[in-house]
Coordinates of C-alpha atoms (C1' of nucleotides) in Angstrom, one line a residue:
Chain E
X1 CA -17.2 -94.0 164.5
X2 CA -18.3 -92.9 161.3
X3 CA -20.6 -95.0 159.5
X4 CA -19.8 -97.5 156.7
X5 CA -21.9 -95.8 154.0
X6 CA -20.4 -92.7 154.7
X7 CA -16.6 -93.4 154.4
X8 CA -18.2 -96.2 151.2
X9 CA -19.4 -92.8 149.3
X10 CA -17.6 -89.8 150.1
X11 CA -13.9 -90.9 150.1
X12 CA -11.9 -88.3 148.9
X13 CA -13.9 -86.2 151.8
X14 CA -13.5 -87.6 154.3
X15 CA -10.0 -88.0 154.4
X16 CA -9.7 -84.1 153.4
X17 CA -12.0 -83.7 156.0
X18 CA -10.0 -85.0 158.0
X19 CA -6.7 -83.8 157.4
X20 CA -7.8 -80.9 159.1
X21 CA -8.1 -82.5 162.3
X22 CA -4.4 -83.1 161.2
X23 CA -4.8 -86.7 160.7
X24 CA -3.8 -88.6 157.7
X25 CA -6.4 -91.3 156.5
X26 CA -6.0 -92.5 153.1
X27 CA -4.4 -95.5 154.3
X28 CA -6.7 -96.0 157.1
X29 CA -10.0 -95.5 154.7
X30 CA -8.2 -97.8 152.3
X31 CA -8.2 -100.6 154.1
X32 CA -11.5 -100.6 156.1
X33 CA -13.6 -99.7 152.2
X34 CA -10.8 -102.6 151.4
X35 CA -11.9 -105.0 154.1
X36 CA -15.6 -104.2 154.1
X37 CA -15.2 -105.3 150.2
X38 CA -15.0 -109.1 151.5
X39 CA -16.5 -109.1 153.9
X40 CA -19.6 -109.0 151.8
X41 CA -18.0 -111.5 150.2
X42 CA -17.5 -114.1 152.3
X43 CA -20.7 -113.3 154.5
X44 CA -22.2 -113.5 150.9
X45 CA -21.1 -117.8 150.9
X46 CA -21.4 -118.2 154.3
X47 CA -25.0 -117.3 153.6
X48 CA -25.4 -119.6 151.0
X49 CA -24.2 -122.0 152.6
X50 CA -26.2 -121.5 155.6
X51 CA -29.5 -121.7 153.5
X52 CA -28.8 -125.1 151.8
X53 CA -27.9 -126.5 155.0
X54 CA -31.6 -125.5 156.4
X55 CA -33.4 -127.3 153.0
X56 CA -30.9 -130.3 153.3
X57 CA -32.5 -129.8 157.1
X58 CA -35.9 -129.5 156.3
X59 CA -34.8 -132.3 154.0
X60 CA -33.7 -134.9 156.0
X61 CA -36.4 -133.9 157.9
X62 CA -38.7 -135.2 156.1
X63 CA -38.0 -138.2 155.7
X64 CA -38.0 -139.2 158.6
X65 CA -40.9 -138.9 159.2
X66 CA -41.9 -140.7 156.2
X67 CA -39.4 -143.7 157.3
X68 CA -36.9 -143.0 154.3
X69 CA -33.7 -144.2 156.1
X70 CA -31.5 -145.2 153.4
X71 CA -31.9 -141.4 151.6
X72 CA -31.8 -139.1 155.2
X73 CA -28.9 -140.9 155.5
X74 CA -27.2 -139.5 151.7
X75 CA -28.1 -135.9 152.5
X76 CA -27.2 -136.6 155.6
X77 CA -23.4 -136.7 154.7
X78 CA -23.9 -133.6 152.4
X79 CA -24.7 -131.8 155.0
X80 CA -21.8 -132.7 156.6
X81 CA -19.4 -131.5 154.5
X82 CA -21.5 -128.1 153.6
X83 CA -21.4 -127.9 157.7
X84 CA -17.6 -127.9 157.6
X85 CA -17.4 -125.3 155.2
X86 CA -20.1 -122.7 156.3
X87 CA -18.0 -123.5 159.8
X88 CA -14.3 -121.9 158.3
X89 CA -16.6 -118.9 156.1
X90 CA -18.3 -117.9 159.4
X91 CA -14.2 -118.7 161.2
X92 CA -13.2 -115.9 158.3
X93 CA -15.7 -113.8 158.6
X94 CA -15.8 -113.7 161.8
X95 CA -11.9 -112.5 162.1
X96 CA -12.4 -109.6 158.9
X97 CA -15.5 -108.1 161.2
X98 CA -13.1 -108.1 164.1
X99 CA -10.0 -106.8 162.0
X100 CA -12.8 -104.1 160.0
X101 CA -14.3 -102.6 163.1
X102 CA -10.8 -102.8 165.0
X103 CA -9.9 -100.1 162.1
X104 CA -12.9 -98.4 161.7
X105 CA -12.5 -97.5 165.9
X106 CA -8.5 -95.5 164.4
X107 CA -10.9 -93.6 162.4
X108 CA -11.3 -90.1 164.5
X109 CA -15.3 -87.7 164.2
X110 CA -15.0 -85.9 160.8
X111 CA -15.0 -82.2 162.3
X112 CA -17.3 -79.7 160.5
X113 CA -16.6 -77.7 157.6
X114 CA -16.3 -74.9 159.9
X115 CA -13.8 -75.9 161.8
X116 CA -10.2 -74.3 161.4
X117 CA -7.4 -75.3 160.5
X118 CA -4.2 -76.0 163.4
X119 CA -2.3 -77.5 165.6
X120 CA -2.4 -76.0 169.1
X121 CA -5.1 -74.7 171.2
X122 CA -2.9 -71.3 170.4
X123 CA -5.0 -71.3 166.7
X124 CA -8.6 -72.2 168.4
X125 CA -10.2 -69.0 166.4
X126 CA -12.8 -67.0 169.1
X127 CA -15.9 -66.3 168.5
X128 CA -17.3 -64.3 171.2
X129 CA -16.1 -62.8 174.5
X130 CA -18.3 -60.6 177.1
X131 CA -17.5 -59.0 180.2
X132 CA -14.8 -56.2 181.4
X133 CA -11.8 -57.9 182.3
X134 CA -10.9 -57.5 186.5
X135 CA -9.1 -54.2 187.5
X136 CA -6.7 -56.0 190.5
X137 CA -4.9 -54.5 192.7
X138 CA -0.8 -55.4 192.4
X139 CA -1.4 -57.2 195.0
X140 CA -3.8 -59.3 194.3
X141 CA -3.9 -62.9 195.3
X142 CA -3.6 -66.5 193.3
X143 CA -7.3 -68.7 194.5
X144 CA -4.8 -71.0 196.4
X145 CA -3.8 -68.2 198.3
X146 CA -6.6 -67.1 198.3
X147 CA -8.3 -70.5 200.1
X148 CA -5.5 -70.3 202.4
X149 CA -5.9 -67.8 204.3
X150 CA -9.6 -67.8 204.4
X151 CA -9.5 -71.3 205.7
X152 CA -11.9 -72.5 202.3
X153 CA -9.4 -75.6 200.4
X154 CA -7.5 -77.0 201.8
X155 CA -5.0 -79.2 199.1
X156 CA -2.2 -80.1 202.2
X157 CA -5.1 -81.9 203.6
X158 CA -6.3 -83.7 200.7
X159 CA -2.5 -84.3 199.5
X160 CA -2.3 -86.6 202.8
X161 CA -6.1 -87.9 203.3
X162 CA -5.6 -89.0 199.1
X163 CA -2.9 -87.6 196.8
X164 CA -2.4 -83.7 194.9
X165 CA -5.2 -83.0 193.2
X166 CA -7.4 -84.0 195.9
X167 CA -8.8 -80.9 198.5
X168 CA -10.7 -80.6 200.8
X169 CA -13.3 -77.9 200.3
X170 CA -14.2 -76.8 203.9
X171 CA -17.2 -74.0 205.1
X172 CA -17.9 -71.4 203.2
X173 CA -16.1 -73.6 201.0
X174 CA -17.3 -76.3 200.5
X175 CA -21.5 -74.4 201.0
X176 CA -20.2 -72.0 198.2
X177 CA -20.2 -76.1 196.1
X178 CA -23.6 -77.1 197.2
X179 CA -24.7 -73.4 195.8
X180 CA -22.8 -73.6 193.2
X181 CA -24.6 -77.4 191.9
X182 CA -27.6 -76.7 192.7
X183 CA -27.4 -73.4 191.4
X184 CA -26.4 -74.9 187.9
X185 CA -29.6 -77.6 188.1
X186 CA -32.1 -74.9 188.7
X187 CA -30.7 -73.7 185.7
X188 CA -31.6 -76.6 183.5
X189 CA -34.0 -77.6 184.6
X190 CA -35.8 -74.7 184.4
X191 CA -34.2 -75.1 180.6
X192 CA -35.9 -78.5 180.4
X193 CA -33.1 -80.9 181.0
X194 CA -34.1 -83.8 183.2
X195 CA -32.3 -84.7 185.9
X196 CA -30.3 -87.9 187.1
X197 CA -28.2 -89.4 189.6
X198 CA -26.0 -91.0 187.7
X199 CA -23.9 -93.8 188.7
X200 CA -19.9 -92.5 189.2
X201 CA -18.2 -96.2 187.6
X202 CA -19.3 -97.5 184.6
X203 CA -18.6 -100.9 182.3
X204 CA -16.1 -101.3 180.0
X205 CA -19.0 -101.7 177.4
X206 CA -19.4 -98.2 178.6
X207 CA -16.6 -96.5 178.2
X208 CA -16.3 -97.2 175.0
X209 CA -19.5 -95.8 173.9
X210 CA -19.4 -92.6 174.3
X211 CA -15.5 -93.0 172.9
X212 CA -13.3 -93.3 176.4
X213 CA -11.9 -96.3 175.4
X214 CA -10.1 -98.5 173.8
X215 CA -7.5 -95.3 173.0
X216 CA -8.7 -93.0 176.6
X217 CA -7.9 -96.0 178.9
X218 CA -5.2 -94.1 180.7
X219 CA -6.8 -91.1 181.0
X220 CA -9.5 -93.1 184.0
X221 CA -9.7 -94.2 186.8
X222 CA -10.3 -98.4 187.2
X223 CA -11.0 -100.4 189.7
X224 CA -9.7 -103.6 188.4
X225 CA -10.9 -106.2 191.0
X226 CA -14.5 -105.0 189.1
X227 CA -13.8 -103.8 186.3
X228 CA -15.4 -100.9 186.2
X229 CA -14.4 -97.3 185.2
X230 CA -14.6 -94.6 187.5
X231 CA -16.0 -91.1 185.3
X232 CA -14.1 -88.8 184.2
X233 CA -17.4 -87.5 184.1
X234 CA -21.6 -87.4 183.5
X235 CA -21.2 -87.6 179.9
X236 CA -20.0 -91.2 180.0
X237 CA -23.2 -92.8 182.7
X238 CA -26.2 -90.1 180.7
X239 CA -25.5 -90.8 177.2
X240 CA -25.1 -94.6 177.4
X241 CA -28.1 -94.9 179.2
X242 CA -29.5 -94.7 175.7
X243 CA -27.0 -97.2 175.1
X244 CA -29.3 -100.3 172.6
X245 CA -32.1 -97.9 172.4
X246 CA -34.4 -97.3 168.9
X247 CA -36.6 -93.5 170.5
X248 CA -39.2 -92.0 168.5
X249 CA -38.8 -89.4 166.8
X250 CA -41.3 -87.7 169.0
X251 CA -39.7 -88.3 172.1
X252 CA -36.2 -86.8 170.4
X253 CA -34.7 -84.1 171.0
X254 CA -33.8 -86.2 175.6
X255 CA -32.5 -83.4 177.7
X256 CA -30.9 -84.9 180.6
X257 CA -28.6 -83.4 183.6
X258 CA -26.9 -84.5 185.7
X259 CA -24.6 -83.5 188.8
X260 CA -21.3 -85.2 189.4
X261 CA -17.6 -86.1 190.8
X262 CA -15.6 -85.9 187.4
X263 CA -12.3 -88.7 188.6
X264 CA -9.3 -88.1 185.9
X265 CA -6.2 -89.4 186.1
X266 CA -4.5 -86.0 184.4
X267 CA -1.1 -88.2 183.5
X268 CA 1.6 -85.9 182.2
X269 CA 0.3 -82.5 183.1
X270 CA 2.8 -80.4 185.8
X271 CA 3.7 -76.6 186.3
X272 CA 1.5 -73.4 186.4
X273 CA -1.8 -75.3 185.0
X274 CA -2.5 -77.9 188.2
X275 CA -1.9 -75.0 190.3
X276 CA -4.6 -74.7 193.5
X277 CA -7.7 -75.4 191.6
X278 CA -6.2 -74.6 188.0
X279 CA -6.7 -79.0 187.4
X280 CA -7.9 -81.7 189.8
X281 CA -8.2 -85.7 189.7
X282 CA -11.6 -85.4 191.4
X283 CA -13.5 -81.9 191.1
X284 CA -17.8 -81.7 190.8
X285 CA -19.4 -81.3 187.0
X286 CA -23.4 -80.2 186.1
X287 CA -23.2 -82.5 183.1
X288 CA -26.0 -81.6 179.7
X289 CA -26.9 -84.1 177.6
X290 CA -29.0 -84.3 174.6
X291 CA -29.9 -86.6 171.4
X292 CA -31.3 -85.5 168.4
X293 CA -32.6 -85.2 165.2
X294 CA -29.9 -86.0 162.8
X295 CA -31.3 -82.5 160.8
X296 CA -31.8 -80.1 164.5
X297 CA -28.4 -80.7 166.0
X298 CA -26.2 -77.8 165.1
X299 CA -28.7 -75.6 166.0
X300 CA -29.3 -77.4 169.1
X301 CA -25.6 -77.2 169.7
X302 CA -26.1 -72.8 169.3
X303 CA -28.9 -73.3 172.4
X304 CA -27.1 -74.8 174.0
X305 CA -24.1 -72.5 173.7
X306 CA -26.3 -70.2 174.7
X307 CA -27.1 -72.2 178.4
X308 CA -23.7 -71.9 179.6
X309 CA -23.5 -67.6 178.0
X310 CA -26.3 -66.9 180.6
X311 CA -24.6 -68.9 183.4
X312 CA -21.5 -67.0 183.1
X313 CA -23.9 -63.9 183.0
X314 CA -25.4 -64.8 185.7
X315 CA -22.3 -64.8 188.1
X316 CA -21.0 -61.4 186.6
X317 CA -17.8 -63.8 185.3
X318 CA -15.6 -62.5 181.7
X319 CA -15.6 -65.5 179.4
X320 CA -15.1 -65.5 175.8
X321 CA -16.4 -68.4 173.4
X322 CA -13.8 -71.2 171.0
X323 CA -14.3 -72.2 168.3
X324 CA -11.7 -75.2 168.3
X325 CA -9.3 -75.4 165.6
X326 CA -9.1 -79.6 164.0
X327 CA -5.6 -80.4 166.1
X328 CA -7.7 -79.1 169.8
X329 CA -10.6 -81.0 168.3
X330 CA -11.3 -84.2 170.5
X331 CA -11.9 -87.2 168.7
X332 CA -14.5 -88.1 169.0
X333 CA -16.3 -84.2 168.3
X334 CA -17.3 -82.8 164.9
X335 CA -17.9 -79.9 167.0
X336 CA -16.4 -78.0 170.3
X337 CA -16.9 -74.7 171.1
X338 CA -15.0 -73.9 175.1
X339 CA -15.7 -71.5 177.0
X340 CA -13.1 -69.5 178.9
X341 CA -13.3 -67.7 182.3
X342 CA -10.7 -64.6 182.8
X343 CA -9.1 -65.4 186.5
X344 CA -8.3 -62.2 187.1
X345 CA -4.7 -62.6 190.3
X346 CA -3.8 -64.8 187.7
X347 CA -4.1 -62.8 184.8
X348 CA -5.0 -66.9 182.6
X349 CA -7.9 -68.3 180.7
X350 CA -9.5 -71.0 181.9
X351 CA -11.7 -72.9 180.1
X352 CA -15.0 -74.0 182.4
X353 CA -17.0 -75.6 179.8
X354 CA -16.7 -77.6 176.7
X355 CA -19.7 -77.4 174.4
X356 CA -20.5 -80.4 172.1
X357 CA -22.1 -81.9 168.7
X358 CA -20.7 -85.6 167.9
X359 CA -23.2 -86.0 164.9
X360 CA -23.7 -90.5 164.9
X361 CA -20.3 -90.7 166.1
X362 CA -20.7 -91.7 169.3
X363 CA -24.6 -93.3 168.3
X364 CA -23.0 -95.2 166.0
X365 CA -20.6 -97.1 169.3
X366 CA -23.5 -97.4 171.0
X367 CA -26.3 -98.5 168.2
X368 CA -28.1 -95.2 169.3
X369 CA -30.9 -94.8 167.0
X370 CA -35.0 -93.7 166.2
X371 CA -37.4 -94.4 163.6
X372 CA -38.7 -91.3 162.3
X373 CA -42.5 -90.2 161.5
X374 CA -41.7 -92.1 158.0
X375 CA -40.8 -95.9 159.1
X376 CA -36.9 -95.8 158.2
X377 CA -34.7 -95.7 162.0
X378 CA -31.8 -94.0 161.4
X379 CA -28.5 -92.6 164.2
X380 CA -29.5 -90.3 166.5
X381 CA -27.0 -86.8 167.5
X382 CA -25.1 -86.6 170.3
X383 CA -24.4 -83.7 171.8
X384 CA -22.8 -82.9 175.3
X385 CA -21.9 -79.7 177.2
X386 CA -20.3 -78.9 180.5
X387 CA -22.8 -76.4 182.7
X388 CA -20.9 -76.1 183.8
X389 CA -17.5 -77.4 185.5
X390 CA -16.7 -76.0 189.3
X391 CA -13.0 -75.4 190.0
X392 CA -11.9 -73.1 187.7
X393 CA -15.4 -71.5 188.4
X394 CA -14.5 -71.2 191.8
X395 CA -11.2 -70.5 191.5
X396 CA -12.3 -66.9 189.1
X397 CA -14.8 -66.1 191.5
X398 CA -12.7 -66.0 194.1
X399 CA -9.4 -63.9 192.8
X400 CA -12.2 -62.0 190.7
X401 CA -14.1 -60.7 193.8
X402 CA -11.5 -60.1 196.4
X403 CA -11.4 -57.2 197.8
X404 CA -10.1 -55.7 201.7
X405 CA -13.8 -57.4 203.5
X406 CA -13.8 -60.6 202.0
X407 CA -14.2 -61.9 198.8
X408 CA -17.5 -60.8 197.6
X409 CA -20.2 -63.2 196.4
X410 CA -21.8 -62.6 193.0
X411 CA -26.4 -61.8 193.7
X412 CA -27.9 -64.7 191.6
X413 CA -25.5 -67.6 194.2
X414 CA -26.1 -65.6 197.0
X415 CA -29.7 -67.4 197.5
X416 CA -27.7 -70.8 197.6
X417 CA -24.7 -69.8 199.7
X418 CA -27.2 -68.5 202.3
X419 CA -24.6 -65.5 202.4
X420 CA -23.3 -62.7 201.1
X421 CA -19.4 -62.4 201.3
X422 CA -17.0 -64.8 203.1
X423 CA -14.6 -62.9 205.5
Chain J
rG1 C1' -20.8 -113.7 200.3
rG2 C1' -24.1 -119.3 200.9
rA3 C1' -28.8 -122.0 198.7
rG4 C1' -32.8 -121.9 195.0
rA5 C1' -35.2 -119.7 191.2
rG6 C1' -35.8 -117.1 186.9
rA7 C1' -34.3 -114.4 182.3
rU8 C1' -38.3 -115.4 174.6
rG9 C1' -41.0 -110.0 170.1
rG10 C1' -43.1 -102.3 173.0
rG11 C1' -45.5 -105.1 177.4
rU12 C1' -48.4 -109.7 179.4
rG13 C1' -46.9 -114.7 178.2
rA14 C1' -46.8 -119.8 174.7
rG15 C1' -43.3 -122.8 173.7
rU16 C1' -38.8 -128.8 175.9
rG17 C1' -35.0 -131.3 169.1
rG18 C1' -38.1 -130.2 162.8
rC19 C1' -44.3 -127.3 160.4
rU20 C1' -41.4 -121.7 165.2
rG21 C1' -38.6 -114.5 163.5
rA22 C1' -41.6 -117.6 167.0
rA23 C1' -49.0 -118.5 169.4
rA24 C1' -52.7 -116.0 171.9
rC25 C1' -53.4 -111.3 174.6
rC26 C1' -52.7 -105.4 175.3
rA27 C1' -49.6 -101.4 173.3
rC28 C1' -49.6 -99.1 168.9
rC29 C1' -49.8 -97.8 163.6
rG30 C1' -53.5 -97.8 158.3
rG31 C1' -58.4 -98.6 157.2
rU32 C1' -64.0 -100.0 157.2
rU33 C1' -68.1 -99.2 160.0
rU34 C1' -70.0 -94.5 162.8
rG35 C1' -73.9 -87.5 164.5
rC36 C1' -68.9 -87.0 167.2
rU37 C1' -66.1 -90.6 170.5
rA38 C1' -66.1 -95.5 171.4
rA39 C1' -66.9 -100.8 170.2
rA40 C1' -66.5 -104.5 166.1
rC41 C1' -64.3 -106.0 162.3
rC42 C1' -60.1 -106.3 158.7
rG43 C1' -54.9 -105.3 157.9
rG44 C1' -50.0 -103.8 159.8
rC45 C1' -46.3 -103.5 163.8
rA46 C1' -37.9 -106.3 165.4
rU47 C1' -33.3 -105.5 164.3
rA48 C1' -28.8 -106.0 161.6
rC49 C1' -26.2 -107.9 157.2
rC50 C1' -26.2 -109.1 152.4
rU51 C1' -29.2 -109.3 147.4
rU52 C1' -28.7 -104.1 144.0
rU53 C1' -32.6 -104.0 136.5
rC54 C1' -35.3 -105.6 143.9
rA55 C1' -38.3 -98.3 141.1
rA56 C1' -42.5 -101.1 144.5
rC57 C1' -43.8 -105.9 145.3
rG58 C1' -39.2 -109.1 146.7
rG59 C1' -35.2 -112.9 147.2
rG60 C1' -31.2 -114.9 151.8
rU61 C1' -29.1 -114.9 156.5
rA62 C1' -28.1 -114.2 161.4
rU63 C1' -30.3 -112.5 166.2
rC64 C1' -35.6 -116.2 171.7
rG65 C1' -29.9 -112.2 178.1
rG66 C1' -24.2 -113.1 176.2
rG67 C1' -20.6 -116.9 174.6
rG68 C1' -19.2 -121.3 173.3
rG69 C1' -21.0 -126.8 172.4
rU70 C1' -24.0 -131.3 171.2
rU71 C1' -27.1 -133.2 166.1
rC72 C1' -28.4 -132.9 159.7
rG73 C1' -31.7 -129.3 162.6
rA74 C1' -31.7 -125.3 169.0
rA75 C1' -36.3 -120.9 172.0
rU76 C1' -36.0 -126.2 173.4
rC77 C1' -30.1 -130.1 175.5
rC78 C1' -25.0 -129.4 178.0
rC79 C1' -20.7 -125.6 179.5
rC80 C1' -19.5 -121.3 181.4
rC81 C1' -20.7 -115.9 181.8
rU82 C1' -23.5 -111.3 182.3
rC83 C1' -28.4 -109.8 185.5
rU84 C1' -33.3 -110.3 187.8
rC85 C1' -36.1 -111.8 191.6
rU86 C1' -36.6 -115.3 196.7
rC87 C1' -34.7 -117.0 201.2
rC88 C1' -30.5 -116.4 204.7
rG89 C1' -25.9 -114.1 206.1
rC90 C1' -24.1 -109.2 206.1
rC91 C1' -24.5 -103.8 206.1
rA92 C1' -25.3 -97.7 204.5

RNA sequence: GGAGAGAUGGGUGAGUGGCUGAAACCACCGGUUUGCUAAACCGGCAUACCUUUCAACGGGUAUCGGGGGUUCGAAUCCCCCUCUCUCCGCCA
C-alpha cells in the first residue's frame, strides 16, 4: 500500500497519477486523510489518559508500600475511572485504524511518470523488438497439434486425471521442460541470484504481503481445511521471506531466484486464449526477485529486463518489449514491461515475462525495510520478473522450429535436453 | 494424531505482580589508548505511532510469539491461537 505520509503531503499528485490507471482516487484519498486525522487526535487522547494512569499506578504502589492505605484507596478510585476512559478511546482508535487500513488497501500503487495512459492491452507501448518473424509454410501446425503429433504433451490425459488446463508432459516433452528450468536457473545463478526452492503453498499473511489478497482471492486455489493458498507465482513466497524484516543497507540488493509450479484458477478466460499451452491452471516458471535501495530500483529494473532479453536471445525467439499502459498495469505495480514472443503458427504474440517495479508498495504491506548508513529505517523497493514462464516458450519453440524432420532444439538448450530434435 | 516442555532485544540468556523497554555477556558502531593489529577502558546500540518554536539535546504511548482477560499496576497470573523442541504413533 501507499505510504500515508506520501498521500498526506502529495494529495493532488497521487490523485492525478492514479488517474493514469483509470482510478478515481479523489474521494478515497479525502477519506483516508480524514481518518488519519481522526486517528491522530484519538491517539493523543488515549496516550494522555494512559500516561496519567501510569502515573497514578506508581503513586498507588508507593502508598501501599508506606502503608498509607487511605491515600491509596483515593487514588485507586480516580485510576478506575481513567481506565474506563482509556478503554473507550482504545476501542474507538481500533475502529478508526481498521477502517483506515481497509481504505488504504483499496488504493492501487501510483504509476511511474513514464506509464502511458490507456484502457487495455491494445494501448501498451512497444519499446523494443528483436529477431525476425519466422516464415513458416502454409500448413504449419499450431503447438497443440505438434504436441499431439510427437506425443510430447497430452492435454486430454490431463483433463481425465485432473481437469482442463492441467496437461501431462511426456518423453522429450517432459525433458524439454526440465531442460528449460535448469537453463533458466543456471542463467540466473550466473547473474548472481541465490536459488531457493520455496513452499508451493502460503498462508494468508503472505498472500496479503505481495498483494494477492484480499482483492485477487478468486484467482488462487485455496486449501480450506488448512487455510493455505497455492501460489500463483514464486514471487509470493520469495518476497515474503522478507516480511517484517529490517535489512542492512549493505545487504542490498537482495537477489533471489526460484523455480516453482504456479497455480491459477483463471476464472473467466475462454476461447483461443486458453487453447493448448496458451493459458494453464498449472504451469512452471522461474522467477527472479530483487529487493533494492529506493534510489537504485529503476536501474535494477533495466538490468532485469536485459536478463530476460538475453534468455530469449539465447533461445533464438523473436520478441518484443511493451511498456504497459495505465489500464493494463497491475494493482500493485508502478511500472511493468511485458515480454512477448512470436508464435509462428498461431501468428500471435504470447506474453512470456512480466518485469515490474513495485517501489515501496509491497514493502509497505509487508514491512520490508532496511536501515540506511545514516541509521534511519526506510522501506525498501521490491522488483520481480519471470525469467521465464515455460508454457508459452514451449509453444513458440515448437511452432517456430518445426521442420519436416521434426522440431529443432536451439543450440543453447541442447546441452540441457541431451537431444537436438524432437521427432 | 497422542503426551509433555518451551517461545524475552541481532545472538546467548536473567527476570514469577510495581524501582523492567527489560540485567549480564557476545556481536555491532563510535571514541580513548596504541609502531600496526589485538587487548583494555568509555560511550552508543529495537520498532511503530503521537508530539512539530523539539533545529539539535527532547517529551508521551505501545510492543517480552499473536489475541483476549484479571488487576490501580503484568514479561511475570488466567484463557484461546500459532510456532518450536522431546517422546509415542504414522510415514515419502
